[in-house]
Amino acid sequence: MIAIRAMNLSTRRGGVRGRSTWPVIAVIAAMLAVMAPAASASRDDGRLRWRDCGSEGVPTDMQCASIEVPADWAKPEGQKITLDLARLSATEPARRIGSVLGISSGYGIQDLTRSAADLTELRRRFDLVGYNTRTTTWIAHMPQACTQPGGFLHDPRNAKELATMAAAMNDAFTQCRQADTTGLFAHLDAVSIARDTEAIRKALGEQRLSFMASGIGGSAAAAYARLFPQRIRAMYLDGVNNQTEGWPAQRLLALPVMQQMFTRFADWCTKTAACALHGQDAEAVWRRLLRDADRHPIPVTSSQYGDGKLTGWLLTSTLPLDPGRQNANWLTFADAVDKARSGDGSGFADQALYNVRYAATPAAQVMSCGDDRGYSSYAQLEDFRRKARKISPEYAGAAIDALGCTGWPLPVANPSRPLLTRGLPPFLGVGTTWVDYTSTKSFTSMIPGSVTIPYDGPGHVMYLSGKKCPIRHATRYLIDLTLPEPGAVCPTE
């Protein structure tokens, strides 16, 4: 029996959209190996032995523990992995209600550390608990073979092109699987994470838990709700995906959001002399650039991610979802558009080629392919395109991340399917109107009595961003089980 440990991480993991994230994959195992929480005095709490974390950058009163779970829940006596947990105990123990457990896409201890100061009111009544999911074990121990892209992804125009791409990705996945020693290649799906979450609930000694789920953690939240509805006291969803409806359906929901984002950018550009497209119809310039790049791809040779050609399809992956501080992201994007229409793709090269390279990497895609992320057939892709063209022709191409799961060599462990809501309490959702409100609302709308609050501005995951209005609603709901009135809105902060 082999136990493989996922260590704590005290610095924020980069997002997929950032330009510097790809190199992190190559070195993250080394980082994790030296950042384990230090043990000190411990005491028993059910099956968990809590100890002072003693790690730099975490709250001084944060406690750490670990739990061993099967790599494959179908083989409970087989290979094991160890998950790290952290806890901030309730500051008013006499009025303690229970525990709030965070469900994230990976580094839950980081999320708890980052949000601790903003959850002070919630912590009066709850122990706040975070854990690093099994994906952290995968990242720490994945083979080098898994970091090699399975070819260059592109928007396929016929079934043969998709089949060729799928074969290349299948080869890459197979090589990755053969080199894997963690036992996790086939078990990083949301159902496995949900079963880990249930093991943690039992170890905490709680009959029911309250949850805060964020981002792609929505997949695990849905899986947990499907498997263990009677164990949910309350569920707060913050900027989550909705895997139950299928990734193509979620992509369709995102298309109007992308259009609105660009309209906001164009309006800002009209009013801002510093914008490189000031005085022009920025939306028309962008649409023309996409059409021209699809006909005559823009060659780039200066990217740190190799040479390539920028098509209109690939350029759409570079849309900034947030203007950035002092609109820095928008200024950079406008400069890149202005250069690209003259044949200079350098402003887009690193980000666009990083996006397509990352999506073709088994190391990254193995964490979501088991959740039905890929296209099952060219007919499914064409059906998506037909629907997408009616909404937003410019963005009707295949989703890059879904293409990366094409060629997945195993049965889908967590197929998209409706969520049975019997026995579930009403949920509270929050999403930003610029990014993730529609996906979050599509989740909460499945559960009778639930409410979703739009945050009228940019950003993603409001409690991690320290936004007071969403946190206030979440705190009231989690403590009193009181939902805001339908129609409540949080203004930009």
CSV table of C-alpha atoms in Angstrom, one decimal:
chain,number,residue,atom,x,y,z
A,1,MET,CA,0.0,0.0,0.0
A,2,ILE,CA,1.4,3.4,-1.0
A,3,ALA,CA,0.4,6.6,0.7
A,4,ILE,CA,1.1,9.8,-1.3
A,5,ARG,CA,0.8,13.1,0.4
A,6,ALA,CA,-0.5,16.4,-0.9
A,7,MET,CA,1.3,19.1,1.0
A,8,ASN,CA,0.0,22.6,1.9
A,9,LEU,CA,0.7,25.5,-0.4
A,10,SER,CA,1.0,29.0,1.1
A,11,THR,CA,1.2,31.1,-2.1
A,12,ARG,CA,-1.7,31.6,-4.5
A,13,ARG,CA,-1.8,29.3,-7.5
A,14,GLY,CA,-1.9,31.1,-10.9
A,15,GLY,CA,-5.1,31.0,-13.0
A,16,VAL,CA,-5.4,29.5,-16.4
A,17,ARG,CA,-5.6,32.9,-18.1
A,18,GLY,CA,-2.4,34.2,-16.7
A,19,ARG,CA,0.7,34.2,-18.9
A,20,SER,CA,3.0,32.9,-16.2
A,21,THR,CA,1.0,29.8,-15.0
A,22,TRP,CA,2.5,27.3,-17.5
A,23,PRO,CA,6.0,27.3,-16.0
A,24,VAL,CA,4.4,26.7,-12.6
A,25,ILE,CA,3.3,23.2,-13.7
A,26,ALA,CA,7.0,22.2,-14.1
A,27,VAL,CA,8.1,23.4,-10.7
A,28,ILE,CA,5.0,23.1,-8.5
A,29,ALA,CA,6.0,19.7,-7.2
A,30,ALA,CA,9.2,21.1,-5.8
A,31,MET,CA,7.4,24.0,-4.2
A,32,LEU,CA,4.9,21.8,-2.5
A,33,ALA,CA,7.5,19.5,-1.1
A,34,VAL,CA,9.0,22.2,1.1
A,35,MET,CA,5.8,23.9,2.2
A,36,ALA,CA,4.2,21.4,4.5
A,37,PRO,CA,2.6,22.7,7.7
A,38,ALA,CA,4.8,22.3,10.8
A,39,ALA,CA,3.4,20.0,13.5
A,40,SER,CA,3.3,21.1,17.2
A,41,ALA,CA,1.0,20.3,20.1
A,42,SER,CA,-1.9,18.1,18.9
A,43,ARG,CA,-5.2,16.9,20.2
A,44,ASP,CA,-7.8,14.4,19.0
A,45,ASP,CA,-11.1,15.5,17.4
A,46,GLY,CA,-12.8,12.4,16.2
A,47,ARG,CA,-10.5,10.9,13.5
A,48,LEU,CA,-8.6,14.1,13.0
A,49,ARG,CA,-5.5,15.2,15.0
A,50,TRP,CA,-5.4,19.0,14.9
A,51,ARG,CA,-2.0,20.7,15.3
A,52,ASP,CA,-0.8,24.3,15.0
A,53,CYS,CA,0.1,24.8,11.4
A,54,GLY,CA,3.1,26.9,12.1
A,55,SER,CA,3.4,27.9,8.4
A,56,GLU,CA,4.5,31.3,7.2
A,57,GLY,CA,1.7,33.5,6.0
A,58,VAL,CA,-1.2,31.7,7.7
A,59,PRO,CA,-3.2,33.0,10.7
A,60,THR,CA,-1.5,32.2,13.9
A,61,ASP,CA,-4.5,30.3,15.3
A,62,MET,CA,-5.0,28.2,12.3
A,63,GLN,CA,-4.8,24.4,13.0
A,64,CYS,CA,-3.9,21.7,10.5
A,65,ALA,CA,-4.7,18.0,10.2
A,66,SER,CA,-4.8,15.3,7.5
A,67,ILE,CA,-7.0,12.4,6.5
A,68,GLU,CA,-6.2,9.4,4.4
A,69,VAL,CA,-8.7,8.4,1.6
A,70,PRO,CA,-8.6,5.8,-1.2
A,71,ALA,CA,-7.2,6.9,-4.5
A,72,ASP,CA,-10.0,4.9,-6.0
A,73,TRP,CA,-13.2,4.9,-3.9
A,74,ALA,CA,-14.3,1.6,-5.7
A,75,LYS,CA,-11.3,0.0,-4.0
A,76,PRO,CA,-11.3,1.3,-0.5
A,77,GLU,CA,-8.5,-1.1,0.6
A,78,GLY,CA,-6.3,-0.1,-2.3
A,79,GLN,CA,-3.8,2.7,-2.8
A,80,LYS,CA,-4.3,5.7,-0.5
A,81,ILE,CA,-3.6,9.4,-0.6
A,82,THR,CA,-3.5,11.9,2.2
A,83,LEU,CA,-5.4,15.2,2.1
A,84,ASP,CA,-4.4,18.2,4.2
A,85,LEU,CA,-7.0,20.2,6.1
A,86,ALA,CA,-7.0,23.5,8.0
A,87,ARG,CA,-9.3,24.9,10.6
A,88,LEU,CA,-10.1,28.3,12.1
A,89,SER,CA,-12.2,27.5,15.2
A,90,ALA,CA,-15.3,29.4,16.1
A,91,THR,CA,-14.4,32.4,18.2
A,92,GLU,CA,-17.7,32.1,20.2
A,93,PRO,CA,-17.7,28.4,21.0
A,94,ALA,CA,-20.8,28.7,23.3
A,95,ARG,CA,-22.8,29.8,20.3
A,96,ARG,CA,-21.1,27.5,17.8
A,97,ILE,CA,-23.5,26.1,15.1
A,98,GLY,CA,-21.1,23.7,13.4
A,99,SER,CA,-18.6,23.8,10.6
A,100,VAL,CA,-18.5,25.5,7.2
A,101,LEU,CA,-16.4,23.5,4.7
A,102,GLY,CA,-15.0,25.1,1.6
A,103,ILE,CA,-15.2,23.2,-1.7
A,104,SER,CA,-12.7,24.6,-4.1
A,105,SER,CA,-11.0,23.4,-7.3
A,106,GLY,CA,-7.8,22.6,-5.5
A,107,TYR,CA,-6.0,24.6,-2.8
A,108,GLY,CA,-8.7,25.1,-0.2
A,109,ILE,CA,-6.2,25.8,2.6
A,110,GLN,CA,-5.0,28.8,0.5
A,111,ASP,CA,-8.6,30.0,0.0
A,112,LEU,CA,-9.2,29.8,3.8
A,113,THR,CA,-6.0,31.7,4.6
A,114,ARG,CA,-6.8,34.3,2.0
A,115,SER,CA,-10.4,34.9,3.1
A,116,ALA,CA,-9.9,34.6,6.9
A,117,ALA,CA,-10.0,38.3,7.7
A,118,ASP,CA,-13.2,38.8,5.6
A,119,LEU,CA,-15.0,35.9,7.3
A,120,THR,CA,-14.6,37.1,10.9
A,121,GLU,CA,-18.3,37.5,11.4
A,122,LEU,CA,-19.1,34.0,10.1
A,123,ARG,CA,-16.3,32.5,12.2
A,124,ARG,CA,-18.0,33.7,15.4
A,125,ARG,CA,-20.5,30.9,15.0
A,126,PHE,CA,-18.7,28.3,12.9
A,127,ASP,CA,-15.4,26.5,12.6
A,128,LEU,CA,-14.2,27.4,9.1
A,129,VAL,CA,-12.5,24.4,7.4
A,130,GLY,CA,-10.7,24.2,4.1
A,131,TYR,CA,-8.9,21.3,2.5
A,132,ASN,CA,-6.6,20.7,-0.4
A,133,THR,CA,-8.4,18.4,-2.8
A,134,ARG,CA,-6.9,15.3,-4.5
A,135,THR,CA,-5.9,17.5,-7.4
A,136,THR,CA,-3.1,18.9,-5.3
A,137,THR,CA,-1.7,15.4,-4.9
A,138,TRP,CA,-1.9,15.0,-8.7
A,139,ILE,CA,0.0,18.3,-9.3
A,140,ALA,CA,2.6,17.4,-6.7
A,141,HIS,CA,3.4,13.9,-8.1
A,142,MET,CA,2.4,13.9,-11.8
A,143,PRO,CA,4.9,12.4,-14.2
A,144,GLN,CA,6.9,14.6,-16.5
A,145,ALA,CA,5.3,12.8,-19.4
A,146,CYS,CA,2.0,14.4,-18.5
A,147,THR,CA,3.3,17.9,-19.1
A,148,GLN,CA,3.8,17.4,-22.8
A,149,PRO,CA,1.0,18.8,-25.1
A,150,GLY,CA,-0.8,16.3,-27.3
A,151,GLY,CA,-0.2,18.4,-30.4
A,152,PHE,CA,-1.6,21.8,-31.4
A,153,LEU,CA,-5.3,22.3,-30.8
A,154,HIS,CA,-7.4,24.0,-33.4
A,155,ASP,CA,-11.0,24.5,-34.3
A,156,PRO,CA,-11.9,21.4,-36.4
A,157,ARG,CA,-13.9,22.0,-39.5
A,158,ASN,CA,-14.9,18.4,-40.2
A,159,ALA,CA,-15.1,15.0,-38.4
A,160,LYS,CA,-11.8,13.9,-39.8
A,161,GLU,CA,-9.9,16.8,-38.2
A,162,LEU,CA,-11.6,16.2,-34.9
A,163,ALA,CA,-10.7,12.5,-35.1
A,164,THR,CA,-7.1,13.3,-35.8
A,165,MET,CA,-6.9,15.7,-32.9
A,166,ALA,CA,-8.6,13.1,-30.6
A,167,ALA,CA,-6.1,10.4,-31.6
A,168,ALA,CA,-3.2,12.8,-30.8
A,169,MET,CA,-4.7,13.6,-27.4
A,170,ASN,CA,-5.5,10.0,-26.7
A,171,ASP,CA,-1.8,9.1,-27.3
A,172,ALA,CA,-0.8,11.9,-24.8
A,173,PHE,CA,-3.3,10.7,-22.2
A,174,THR,CA,-2.1,7.1,-22.6
A,175,GLN,CA,1.5,8.0,-22.1
A,176,CYS,CA,0.6,10.1,-19.0
A,177,ARG,CA,-1.5,7.3,-17.6
A,178,GLN,CA,1.2,4.7,-18.1
A,179,ALA,CA,3.7,6.9,-16.2
A,180,ASP,CA,1.4,7.7,-13.3
A,181,THR,CA,2.3,6.3,-9.9
A,182,THR,CA,-0.3,8.1,-7.8
A,183,GLY,CA,-3.3,6.0,-8.9
A,184,LEU,CA,-5.2,9.2,-9.5
A,185,PHE,CA,-5.2,9.5,-13.3
A,186,ALA,CA,-8.7,7.9,-13.5
A,187,HIS,CA,-10.0,9.4,-10.2
A,188,LEU,CA,-9.8,13.2,-10.3
A,189,ASP,CA,-13.5,13.6,-11.2
A,190,ALA,CA,-15.9,15.5,-9.0
A,191,VAL,CA,-17.6,12.3,-7.7
A,192,SER,CA,-14.3,11.2,-6.2
A,193,ILE,CA,-13.9,14.7,-4.6
A,194,ALA,CA,-17.4,14.5,-3.3
A,195,ARG,CA,-16.6,11.2,-1.6
A,196,ASP,CA,-13.5,12.8,-0.1
A,197,THR,CA,-15.7,15.6,1.2
A,198,GLU,CA,-18.1,13.1,2.8
A,199,ALA,CA,-15.1,11.4,4.5
A,200,ILE,CA,-14.1,14.8,5.9
A,201,ARG,CA,-17.6,15.4,7.2
A,202,LYS,CA,-17.5,12.1,9.1
A,203,ALA,CA,-14.1,12.9,10.5
A,204,LEU,CA,-15.3,16.2,11.7
A,205,GLY,CA,-18.1,14.5,13.6
A,206,GLU,CA,-20.8,16.6,12.0
A,207,GLN,CA,-24.2,15.3,11.2
A,208,ARG,CA,-24.7,18.0,8.6
A,209,LEU,CA,-22.3,20.6,7.1
A,210,SER,CA,-22.6,24.0,5.7
A,211,PHE,CA,-20.6,24.7,2.5
A,212,MET,CA,-19.0,27.5,0.6
A,213,ALA,CA,-18.3,26.3,-3.0
A,214,SER,CA,-16.5,28.4,-5.6
A,215,GLY,CA,-15.3,28.2,-9.3
A,216,ILE,CA,-15.0,24.8,-10.8
A,217,GLY,CA,-15.7,23.5,-7.3
A,218,GLY,CA,-19.3,23.7,-8.4
A,219,SER,CA,-18.8,20.3,-10.1
A,220,ALA,CA,-17.9,18.7,-6.7
A,221,ALA,CA,-20.7,20.6,-5.0
A,222,ALA,CA,-23.2,19.2,-7.5
A,223,ALA,CA,-21.8,15.7,-7.1
A,224,TYR,CA,-22.0,16.0,-3.3
A,225,ALA,CA,-25.6,17.2,-3.5
A,226,ARG,CA,-26.5,14.3,-5.7
A,227,LEU,CA,-24.8,11.7,-3.4
A,228,PHE,CA,-25.4,13.1,0.1
A,229,PRO,CA,-28.3,15.6,0.0
A,230,GLN,CA,-29.3,14.8,3.6
A,231,ARG,CA,-25.8,16.0,4.8
A,232,ILE,CA,-26.2,19.5,3.6
A,233,ARG,CA,-27.4,22.1,6.1
A,234,ALA,CA,-26.7,25.1,3.7
A,235,MET,CA,-24.8,25.6,0.4
A,236,TYR,CA,-23.4,29.0,-0.6
A,237,LEU,CA,-22.2,29.0,-4.3
A,238,ASP,CA,-19.9,31.7,-5.4
A,239,GLY,CA,-19.1,32.1,-9.1
A,240,VAL,CA,-19.5,28.3,-9.8
A,241,ASN,CA,-19.8,26.3,-13.0
A,242,ASN,CA,-22.8,24.0,-13.6
A,243,GLN,CA,-21.5,20.7,-14.8
A,244,THR,CA,-25.0,19.1,-14.6
A,245,GLU,CA,-26.2,20.8,-17.7
A,246,GLY,CA,-23.1,19.9,-19.7
A,247,TRP,CA,-20.1,22.0,-20.8
A,248,PRO,CA,-21.5,23.0,-24.2
A,249,ALA,CA,-24.7,24.4,-22.5
A,250,GLN,CA,-22.5,26.4,-20.1
A,251,ARG,CA,-20.5,27.7,-23.0
A,252,LEU,CA,-23.7,28.9,-24.7
A,253,LEU,CA,-24.6,30.8,-21.5
A,254,ALA,CA,-21.2,32.4,-21.5
A,255,LEU,CA,-21.5,33.8,-25.1
A,256,PRO,CA,-23.7,36.8,-24.2
A,257,VAL,CA,-21.4,37.6,-21.3
A,258,MET,CA,-18.4,37.7,-23.7
A,259,GLN,CA,-20.4,40.0,-26.0
A,260,GLN,CA,-21.3,42.3,-23.1
A,261,MET,CA,-17.7,42.4,-22.0
A,262,PHE,CA,-16.6,43.6,-25.4
A,263,THR,CA,-19.4,46.2,-25.5
A,264,ARG,CA,-18.2,47.6,-22.2
A,265,PHE,CA,-14.6,47.7,-23.5
A,266,ALA,CA,-15.7,49.5,-26.6
A,267,ASP,CA,-17.7,52.1,-24.6
A,268,TRP,CA,-14.7,52.7,-22.4
A,269,CYS,CA,-12.5,53.0,-25.5
A,270,THR,CA,-14.9,55.6,-26.9
A,271,LYS,CA,-14.4,57.8,-23.8
A,272,THR,CA,-10.7,57.2,-23.2
A,273,ALA,CA,-8.1,58.9,-25.3
A,274,ALA,CA,-5.4,56.5,-24.1
A,275,CYS,CA,-7.1,53.6,-25.8
A,276,ALA,CA,-5.3,52.6,-29.0
A,277,LEU,CA,-8.7,52.3,-30.8
A,278,HIS,CA,-10.1,55.6,-29.5
A,279,GLY,CA,-12.2,57.4,-32.1
A,280,GLN,CA,-12.9,54.2,-34.0
A,281,ASP,CA,-15.7,51.6,-33.8
A,282,ALA,CA,-13.8,49.1,-31.6
A,283,GLU,CA,-16.3,46.4,-32.0
A,284,ALA,CA,-16.2,46.6,-35.8
A,285,VAL,CA,-12.3,46.6,-35.6
A,286,TRP,CA,-12.4,43.4,-33.5
A,287,ARG,CA,-14.9,41.5,-35.6
A,288,ARG,CA,-12.9,42.4,-38.8
A,289,LEU,CA,-9.7,41.2,-37.1
A,290,LEU,CA,-11.3,37.9,-36.2
A,291,ARG,CA,-12.5,37.3,-39.8
A,292,ASP,CA,-9.2,38.3,-41.3
A,293,ALA,CA,-7.2,36.1,-39.0
A,294,ASP,CA,-9.3,33.1,-39.8
A,295,ARG,CA,-8.7,33.7,-43.5
A,296,HIS,CA,-5.0,34.6,-43.1
A,297,PRO,CA,-3.6,33.5,-39.7
A,298,ILE,CA,-1.1,35.8,-38.2
A,299,PRO,CA,2.4,34.1,-37.8
A,300,VAL,CA,4.2,34.6,-34.5
A,301,THR,CA,7.8,33.6,-33.8
A,302,SER,CA,8.6,35.6,-30.6
A,303,SER,CA,6.5,33.7,-28.1
A,304,GLN,CA,8.0,31.9,-25.1
A,305,TYR,CA,5.6,29.1,-25.9
A,306,GLY,CA,7.0,28.5,-29.4
A,307,ASP,CA,6.0,29.5,-32.9
A,308,GLY,CA,2.5,29.4,-34.1
A,309,LYS,CA,-0.3,31.1,-36.1
A,310,LEU,CA,-3.0,33.2,-34.6
A,311,THR,CA,-6.4,32.5,-36.0
A,312,GLY,CA,-9.6,34.4,-35.1
A,313,TRP,CA,-10.7,31.4,-33.1
A,314,LEU,CA,-7.5,31.5,-31.0
A,315,LEU,CA,-7.7,35.3,-30.5
A,316,THR,CA,-11.1,34.9,-28.9
A,317,SER,CA,-9.4,33.1,-26.0
A,318,THR,CA,-7.6,36.3,-25.1
A,319,LEU,CA,-10.6,38.4,-24.2
A,320,PRO,CA,-9.9,40.1,-20.8
A,321,LEU,CA,-12.8,39.4,-18.4
A,322,ASP,CA,-11.6,42.2,-16.0
A,323,PRO,CA,-10.4,45.7,-17.0
A,324,GLY,CA,-7.7,45.5,-14.4
A,325,ARG,CA,-6.4,48.2,-12.1
A,326,GLN,CA,-6.6,51.6,-13.8
A,327,ASN,CA,-7.9,49.6,-16.8
A,328,ALA,CA,-4.5,48.2,-17.5
A,329,ASN,CA,-5.9,45.0,-19.0
A,330,TRP,CA,-8.0,47.0,-21.4
A,331,LEU,CA,-5.2,49.3,-22.4
A,332,THR,CA,-3.0,46.3,-23.2
A,333,PHE,CA,-5.7,44.5,-25.1
A,334,ALA,CA,-6.4,47.6,-27.2
A,335,ASP,CA,-2.7,47.9,-28.1
A,336,ALA,CA,-2.6,44.2,-29.1
A,337,VAL,CA,-5.7,44.6,-31.3
A,338,ASP,CA,-4.2,47.6,-33.0
A,339,LYS,CA,-0.9,45.8,-33.7
A,340,ALA,CA,-2.6,42.6,-34.8
A,341,ARG,CA,-4.7,44.2,-37.5
A,342,SER,CA,-1.4,45.3,-39.1
A,343,GLY,CA,0.0,41.8,-39.0
A,344,ASP,CA,1.9,42.0,-35.7
A,345,GLY,CA,0.5,39.4,-33.4
A,346,SER,CA,3.1,39.9,-30.6
A,347,GLY,CA,0.6,41.4,-28.3
A,348,PHE,CA,-1.5,38.3,-28.3
A,349,ALA,CA,1.2,35.6,-28.9
A,350,ASP,CA,2.2,34.6,-25.4
A,351,GLN,CA,-1.4,34.4,-24.0
A,352,ALA,CA,-3.0,32.8,-27.0
A,353,LEU,CA,-0.3,30.1,-27.5
A,354,TYR,CA,-0.2,29.5,-23.7
A,355,ASN,CA,-3.9,28.9,-23.7
A,356,VAL,CA,-3.8,26.4,-26.5
A,357,ARG,CA,-0.7,24.7,-25.1
A,358,TYR,CA,-2.1,24.4,-21.6
A,359,ALA,CA,-5.4,23.0,-22.9
A,360,ALA,CA,-3.5,20.3,-24.8
A,361,THR,CA,-1.6,19.1,-21.7
A,362,PRO,CA,-2.8,15.9,-20.0
A,363,ALA,CA,-1.5,17.2,-16.7
A,364,ALA,CA,-4.2,20.0,-16.7
A,365,GLN,CA,-7.0,18.3,-18.5
A,366,VAL,CA,-7.0,15.1,-16.5
A,367,MET,CA,-8.5,17.1,-13.7
A,368,SER,CA,-11.8,17.7,-15.6
A,369,CYS,CA,-12.1,15.2,-18.4
A,370,GLY,CA,-13.8,12.7,-16.1
A,371,ASP,CA,-16.5,15.3,-15.6
A,372,ASP,CA,-17.7,15.0,-19.2
A,373,ARG,CA,-15.8,18.1,-20.4
A,374,GLY,CA,-14.9,16.9,-23.9
A,375,TYR,CA,-16.9,16.7,-27.1
A,376,SER,CA,-18.4,13.2,-27.5
A,377,SER,CA,-18.6,13.5,-31.3
A,378,TYR,CA,-18.4,15.9,-34.1
A,379,ALA,CA,-22.2,16.0,-34.3
A,380,GLN,CA,-22.3,17.3,-30.7
A,381,LEU,CA,-19.8,20.0,-31.7
A,382,GLU,CA,-21.8,21.0,-34.7
A,383,ASP,CA,-25.0,21.2,-32.6
A,384,PHE,CA,-23.2,23.6,-30.3
A,385,ARG,CA,-22.0,25.7,-33.2
A,386,ARG,CA,-25.5,26.0,-34.7
A,387,LYS,CA,-26.8,27.2,-31.4
A,388,ALA,CA,-23.8,29.5,-30.8
A,389,ARG,CA,-24.1,31.2,-34.2
A,390,LYS,CA,-27.6,32.4,-33.3
A,391,ILE,CA,-26.3,34.0,-30.2
A,392,SER,CA,-22.8,35.2,-31.1
A,393,PRO,CA,-21.3,34.2,-34.5
A,394,GLU,CA,-17.9,35.6,-33.5
A,395,TYR,CA,-17.5,33.2,-30.6
A,396,ALA,CA,-19.2,30.1,-32.1
A,397,GLY,CA,-16.0,28.1,-32.3
A,398,ALA,CA,-15.2,25.0,-30.2
A,399,ALA,CA,-14.2,25.7,-26.6
A,400,ILE,CA,-10.4,25.2,-26.3
A,401,ASP,CA,-10.6,23.4,-22.9
A,402,ALA,CA,-13.3,21.0,-24.2
A,403,LEU,CA,-11.1,20.2,-27.2
A,404,GLY,CA,-8.3,19.3,-24.8
A,405,CYS,CA,-10.5,16.5,-23.3
A,406,THR,CA,-11.1,15.0,-26.8
A,407,GLY,CA,-9.6,11.6,-26.9
A,408,TRP,CA,-10.1,10.9,-23.2
A,409,PRO,CA,-9.2,7.2,-23.0
A,410,LEU,CA,-11.6,6.2,-20.1
A,411,PRO,CA,-15.3,6.1,-19.6
A,412,VAL,CA,-16.6,9.4,-18.2
A,413,ALA,CA,-16.9,9.0,-14.5
A,414,ASN,CA,-19.3,11.8,-13.9
A,415,PRO,CA,-21.5,12.3,-16.9
A,416,SER,CA,-23.6,15.5,-17.2
A,417,ARG,CA,-27.1,14.8,-16.1
A,418,PRO,CA,-30.0,16.6,-14.2
A,419,LEU,CA,-29.6,17.0,-10.5
A,420,LEU,CA,-32.4,15.5,-8.4
A,421,THR,CA,-33.2,18.1,-5.8
A,422,ARG,CA,-35.4,16.2,-3.4
A,423,GLY,CA,-34.1,16.6,0.2
A,424,LEU,CA,-31.9,19.6,-0.6
A,425,PRO,CA,-32.3,22.9,1.3
A,426,PRO,CA,-32.5,26.2,-0.7
A,427,PHE,CA,-29.1,27.4,-1.9
A,428,LEU,CA,-27.7,30.9,-2.0
A,429,GLY,CA,-25.7,31.9,-5.1
A,430,VAL,CA,-23.6,35.0,-6.0
A,431,GLY,CA,-22.1,35.7,-9.3
A,432,THR,CA,-20.6,38.7,-11.1
A,433,THR,CA,-22.6,40.2,-14.0
A,434,TRP,CA,-19.3,40.5,-16.0
A,435,VAL,CA,-18.3,36.8,-15.6
A,436,ASP,CA,-20.2,34.1,-13.8
A,437,TYR,CA,-23.7,35.2,-12.7
A,438,THR,CA,-25.4,33.2,-15.5
A,439,SER,CA,-23.5,29.9,-14.7
A,440,THR,CA,-24.2,30.3,-11.0
A,441,LYS,CA,-27.8,31.1,-11.5
A,442,SER,CA,-28.2,28.1,-13.8
A,443,PHE,CA,-27.1,25.9,-10.8
A,444,THR,CA,-29.2,27.5,-8.1
A,445,SER,CA,-32.3,27.6,-10.3
A,446,MET,CA,-32.4,23.8,-10.1
A,447,ILE,CA,-33.0,23.9,-6.4
A,448,PRO,CA,-36.5,25.1,-5.3
A,449,GLY,CA,-36.5,28.2,-3.1
A,450,SER,CA,-32.9,29.2,-3.9
A,451,VAL,CA,-31.8,32.8,-4.7
A,452,THR,CA,-28.9,34.1,-6.7
A,453,ILE,CA,-27.6,37.6,-6.2
A,454,PRO,CA,-25.9,39.4,-9.1
A,455,TYR,CA,-22.8,41.4,-8.2
A,456,ASP,CA,-22.8,44.3,-10.6
A,457,GLY,CA,-19.2,44.4,-11.7
A,458,PRO,CA,-16.1,42.4,-12.7
A,459,GLY,CA,-14.3,39.8,-10.8
A,460,HIS,CA,-14.6,36.1,-9.8
A,461,VAL,CA,-15.4,34.5,-6.4
A,462,MET,CA,-16.6,37.4,-4.2
A,463,TYR,CA,-15.7,36.1,-0.7
A,464,LEU,CA,-12.1,35.5,-1.9
A,465,SER,CA,-12.1,39.1,-3.2
A,466,GLY,CA,-13.3,40.5,0.1
A,467,LYS,CA,-16.5,42.1,-1.3
A,468,LYS,CA,-18.6,43.2,1.6
A,469,CYS,CA,-22.1,42.9,0.2
A,470,PRO,CA,-21.9,39.3,-1.0
A,471,ILE,CA,-20.1,38.3,2.2
A,472,ARG,CA,-22.8,40.0,4.3
A,473,HIS,CA,-25.5,38.0,2.5
A,474,ALA,CA,-23.5,34.8,2.7
A,475,THR,CA,-23.0,35.2,6.5
A,476,ARG,CA,-26.6,35.9,7.2
A,477,TYR,CA,-27.7,32.9,5.1
A,478,LEU,CA,-25.1,30.5,6.6
A,479,ILE,CA,-25.9,31.5,10.2
A,480,ASP,CA,-29.7,32.0,10.1
A,481,LEU,CA,-30.6,30.1,6.9
A,482,THR,CA,-32.2,33.4,5.8
A,483,LEU,CA,-32.2,34.1,2.1
A,484,PRO,CA,-32.3,37.6,0.6
A,485,GLU,CA,-35.4,38.7,-1.2
A,486,PRO,CA,-35.4,37.7,-4.9
A,487,GLY,CA,-34.2,40.7,-6.9
A,488,ALA,CA,-31.5,41.7,-4.4
A,489,VAL,CA,-28.4,43.1,-6.1
A,490,CYS,CA,-24.9,43.9,-4.9
A,491,PRO,CA,-23.4,47.1,-6.3
A,492,THR,CA,-19.8,47.4,-7.5
A,493,GLU,CA,-17.4,48.0,-4.6
